Amino acid sequence: MFQYFDVASDPSQGPARVARLREWLGKHGIDGFIVPRADEHQGEYVPARAERLQWLTGFTGSAGVAIVFSDSAQIFVDGRYTLQVRQQVDLSVFTVQSLIDTPPAKWLGDNAAKGARIGFDPWLHTISEAKALKTALEKRGAELVALRNNAVDEIWDDQPGPPLETVDIQPFDYAGELAKDKLARMAESLRKEGATHTVLTDPSSLAWAFNIRGRDVPHTPLALGFAIVAAEGPHLLFMDKRKLPRQTEAYLTQLADICPPSALDEQLRTLAKGGETIGLDFGLAAEKLRLIVEENGGKVVSLPDPARLPRATKNAAELAGTRNAHRRDGAAVSRFVHWLEARPPGSVDEIAAVTSLENCRVQTGNELQMPLRDISFDTISGAGPNGAVIHYRVTTATNRTLGPGELYLVDSGGQYQDGTTDITRTLPVGEPSAEMRERYTLVLKGLIQISMLRFPVGTRGADIDAFARAALWKAGLDYAHGTGHGVGSFLSVHEGPQRIAKTGMEKLLPGMILSNEPGYYKEGAYGIRLENLIVVTEPEPIEGGDIPMHRFETLTLVPFDKRMIVTAMLTREEFEWLNAYHARVRHEVAPLLTGEERAWLEAATSPFEDHHHPSR
Amino acid sequence: MFQYFDVASDPSQGPARVARLREWLGKHGIDGFIVPRADEHQGEYVPARAERLQWLTGFTGSAGVAIVFSDSAQIFVDGRYTLQVRQQVDLSVFTVQSLIDTPPAKWLGDNAAKGARIGFDPWLHTISEAKALKTALEKRGAELVALRNNAVDEIWDDQPGPPLETVDIQPFDYAGELAKDKLARMAESLRKEGATHTVLTDPSSLAWAFNIRGRDVPHTPLALGFAIVAAEGPHLLFMDKRKLPRQTEAYLTQLADICPPSALDEQLRTLAKGGETIGLDFGLAAEKLRLIVEENGGKVVSLPDPARLPRATKNAAELAGTRNAHRRDGAAVSRFVHWLEARPPGSVDEIAAVTSLENCRVQTGNELQMPLRDISFDTISGAGPNGAVIHYRVTTATNRTLGPGELYLVDSGGQYQDGTTDITRTLPVGEPSAEMRERYTLVLKGLIQISMLRFPVGTRGADIDAFARAALWKAGLDYAHGTGHGVGSFLSVHEGPQRIAKTGMEKLLPGMILSNEPGYYKEGAYGIRLENLIVVTEPEPIEGGDIPMHRFETLTLVPFDKRMIVTAMLTREEFEWLNAYHARVRHEVAPLLTGEERAWLEAATSPFEDHHHPSR
């Protein structure tokens, strides 16, 4: 299984480790030390050696920060984890703070003692973060101190080594553009911005730029490392050669000089001493890199990661690949839904469902000769009231039976060599209530409105987010998350910069893949979310119109449960979209199934009857 | 008439005036001088004495800047005026630049000579503008020089004096809150922000805060002046006493010490020398005020105009007033439309239509004993292709007959003591084409979608702008302006901060009045715009829902021309909204009309027949 259901958290070890950390701090004249969950790549998933926050505190959430002082300790978490942190962390040692209302910089700005020396590991904080910390501390007459070594590493005797998983070449058939051409384009953009070099710190950018994939973290096929891309001359790739099979090494050697990871510091130092101008993404790059450059006579300029936008706008090969991946993934999920529907209500629990779904993906991947490489994230499997917990992760402790009359929300995805998938469906277990059906239909209306949009060049995610909500709003309902995130191509399931949300300020460009995932959550009762992935098309002229308009092409191919839909609530346009979508699912996915499973899909995608609306 | 149809522009006087200006500049060691269209209040309308750009160049547009050098002169205009500026200005003297692509600060940043001394009148540029100019010039090694006297004033021998029109009290029945309470609230907000004083520079804020109205500029009932509002102690009002009838002066003396306008400089100087902290709105307040304070030992803090948000959120009395104003204005506009429909096609021109419409408003105002005080802006009266010119203003030179088969776009409004109106209707002259009707209906669908929205607390104009466009976008069409601007209460017809537009970042709050005005423009052929004014309501619970939602209450009460609407293109919801709206117009406005006019309105608002949609 790619997913685990136990949580490796032990609050009892926290106090001893904190005590040792305090000893170290005392010896080194440091009054407080900041321990983020992040690693030097600012990734959503971090390797075991970087789980410092978890090791120190017991907290296993995917975002958080601790600050340990000689006589107190704070742990900062967001709304997803307010309950979890209290279960996982020793509250006699740690005080819980809100990561959103009083993030570390703000908290320090309100609480740091005058003259305090607050230590941090400059590899683990971005340039922007470090600046905010520095500003807040200096206002209090305190000092931000960059440590040479991470204090937790110093006391973590059995800290794992870095991951050394195999790195593969991502073939041209799936990448669609040669790495040397991508790197040349990036070099050109460096020249335009007046930088001589930039450091790629996001392994997703490394993977995209060099057309490689790895296995160093769960669920995202990344090979951790760094690169220095040069405007002129050879590029440098910092990666442990033990990860590179012969053909990968030979391939990469044509693109860059391969250096050990430990050489990054020295190489950057050398460039700085030569007076070079290094572009760094202040929201991504570690503060350490800025310090190296500026302390050695080089110049740092703010430069967004030059891989970010090209990686977001998928080319024809990437799009062809993800369409194929979605057809197969549609067959896999359909198999799962058929299996679930055949089980008597009350005979399946959340873990059994996750296991079955993963097996369906594995089986389908093998049958169709494109294996499931990993799931793209831990499946969210929420029955009944668990469905209303937006970031619910089932564990053996929380596992719940799917009960009759309940809704079951399942949000899952796969990593395939040709694409990354992410889909949510909400299924009735037994008979759903009228209210559940009405609210399911309001959520579906929102998804359909987004799916049907035409929009001009320059439209941003923020401009269209409300289309997913308008029907819910009319009923006095809403959902407390964004409508869509960007998705990678056999890369991260959460990939920026594009978003459909009030904060989504990036223009939607052709080739951008996004999720389309409105929902409705009734605390203590049930959750509904419906998610498809969509791609922005090139702008196309419309007959009789003046201006070419983008569309969204829907990638996900899985039916919506017909029993949940109140068709009288749909407009004519929405009704027709739904029947057409189901017809397309049948057309593209049914050929991949046989027997009962195929029959099930044909029934599940059969058109709704067309009624006269009695009054119109 | 409140509207004029001649343009007082004479390009021939420009060269001589520019020559005299150059002479003055040479004598004073100034290499270039900036002449904006703005006055010291940054108003949309300026008094005659402030029309310096027009006097110098001949250009009469409502926005623009000129910069005169010893050997060249630039004039900066936006897209509305690219044709007009070439007709009005001597192009052998002035080179036309884009105000949007290369605004003055950018242009100077690219073109100013090293060591150049560029003069400006610090009364006519905001603090933010002056900072941008200074930064751009200093990058070039040039200097921004604040002049003690405006160079144009120095050579403008017959420059008019400042306006001295009568100032009235705005009665409590219409204002809804006593001025002393408004000023106390503003003093409190000053205390919260740590300022001891603020300067009100926007006469609209003066009018609102002191409950006064004037006549110093066309179309907006402003009394020009300044005020210093104090966190503690007496306020100061800088206004020429010759404007104040005895009762107004007695009334104002209770609220503030009345000083001559010329005393502002000295009073501010005194406060500064006392070390006070003066809050100024950097986007509104003249740079001169900052210079006075900082050069005399005082401290300036950035403080948005404290009247802006309270003025935008109308109270119960203001809302009751504007509802009454809109009923009467609806009767007036209905009379006009009835009159126009009765004229044979080809017998009316744009000026005759404007004149008739103004007369209808005057006549209705007199009959219903609430006279039209002024029009709220020059009526946009565009027949045929003139309708496609978004900011078209009819003059005797451009006047055009409303021809058979054409569309006629008319955008107009009134100022009444109880409210400000602004409405656009598009009327067919004779038989409209099928395309005209389809596009009219797409525009109407957008207006209806905005009208029907429910939205949660915190929603911004930017979040909903696209609802007005979605139907047009599906047809490959769009309009190149925002969807709505804020409107005042017997104040400015364009009042911030709220907007429905991609740039509309202010939250929509209860009591905010906005326009709802999508359109479609086919260059060289016709223009369509439909505009109602709407108000944000308090959030109201929805039965069965979780979250209270705002609505928009529609204020404007005038029918949409039934002959232009393709009802088959409307959704059921939109169709029902339209019939309900027309029923409401009939119910509220018909009682104000009699005879033929009343019969016309009853026919114009009769419900559309309800059809079965044959296929649904």
mmCIF file with all atom_site columns, C-alpha atoms in Angstrom, chain A residues 11 19 26 41 70 72 131 218 260 271 276 323 370 379 396 399 458 469 492 511 579 583-584 593 608:
data_model
loop_
_atom_site.group_PDB
_atom_site.id
_atom_site.type_symbol
_atom_site.label_atom_id
_atom_site.label_alt_id
_atom_site.label_comp_id
_atom_site.label_asym_id
_atom_site.label_entity_id
_atom_site.label_seq_id
_atom_site.pdbx_PDB_ins_code
_atom_site.Cartn_x
_atom_site.Cartn_y
_atom_site.Cartn_z
_atom_site.occupancy
_atom_site.B_iso_or_equiv
_atom_site.pdbx_formal_charge
_atom_site.auth_seq_id
_atom_site.auth_comp_id
_atom_site.auth_asym_id
_atom_site.auth_atom_id
_atom_site.pdbx_PDB_model_num
ATOM 1  C CA . PRO A 1 11  ? 4.045   12.900 22.792  1.00 0.00 ? 11  PRO A CA 1
ATOM 2  C CA . ALA A 1 19  ? 15.297  19.511 27.565  1.00 0.00 ? 19  ALA A CA 1
ATOM 3  C CA . GLY A 1 26  ? 22.207  27.457 26.757  1.00 0.00 ? 26  GLY A CA 1
ATOM 4  C CA . HIS A 1 41  ? 13.175  22.822 -0.525  1.00 0.00 ? 41  HIS A CA 1
ATOM 5  C CA . SER A 1 70  ? 14.771  28.252 27.905  1.00 0.00 ? 70  SER A CA 1
ATOM 6  C CA . SER A 1 72  ? 8.753   28.052 27.562  1.00 0.00 ? 72  SER A CA 1
ATOM 7  C CA . LYS A 1 131 ? 13.183  39.178 6.588   1.00 0.00 ? 131 LYS A CA 1
ATOM 8  C CA . PRO A 1 218 ? 6.063   10.207 -0.626  1.00 0.00 ? 218 PRO A CA 1
ATOM 9  C CA . PRO A 1 260 ? 27.736  16.595 -4.710  1.00 0.00 ? 260 PRO A CA 1
ATOM 10 C CA . LEU A 1 271 ? 30.284  32.859 -8.032  1.00 0.00 ? 271 LEU A CA 1
ATOM 11 C CA . GLU A 1 276 ? 27.982  37.678 -10.140 1.00 0.00 ? 276 GLU A CA 1
ATOM 12 C CA . ARG A 1 323 ? -5.757  12.636 -21.013 1.00 0.00 ? 323 ARG A CA 1
ATOM 13 C CA . MET A 1 370 ? 0.884   1.903  -17.271 1.00 0.00 ? 370 MET A CA 1
ATOM 14 C CA . THR A 1 379 ? -6.794  9.487  0.140   1.00 0.00 ? 379 THR A CA 1
ATOM 15 C CA . THR A 1 396 ? -6.863  3.075  12.690  1.00 0.00 ? 396 THR A CA 1
ATOM 16 C CA . ASN A 1 399 ? -11.699 4.597  11.196  1.00 0.00 ? 399 ASN A CA 1
ATOM 17 C CA . GLY A 1 458 ? -6.186  37.695 -19.030 1.00 0.00 ? 458 GLY A CA 1
ATOM 18 C CA . ARG A 1 469 ? -20.482 29.278 -5.235  1.00 0.00 ? 469 ARG A CA 1
ATOM 19 C CA . SER A 1 492 ? 3.002   17.711 -7.594  1.00 0.00 ? 492 SER A CA 1
ATOM 20 C CA . GLY A 1 511 ? -2.224  24.324 -20.708 1.00 0.00 ? 511 GLY A CA 1
ATOM 21 C CA . ASN A 1 579 ? -25.866 14.283 -19.937 1.00 0.00 ? 579 ASN A CA 1
ATOM 22 C CA . ALA A 1 583 ? -21.990 10.320 -22.506 1.00 0.00 ? 583 ALA A CA 1
ATOM 23 C CA . ARG A 1 584 ? -18.340 11.262 -22.878 1.00 0.00 ? 584 ARG A CA 1
ATOM 24 C CA . LEU A 1 593 ? -13.927 -2.213 -18.776 1.00 0.00 ? 593 LEU A CA 1
ATOM 25 C CA . PHE A 1 608 ? -31.428 11.557 -17.501 1.00 0.00 ? 608 PHE A CA 1
#
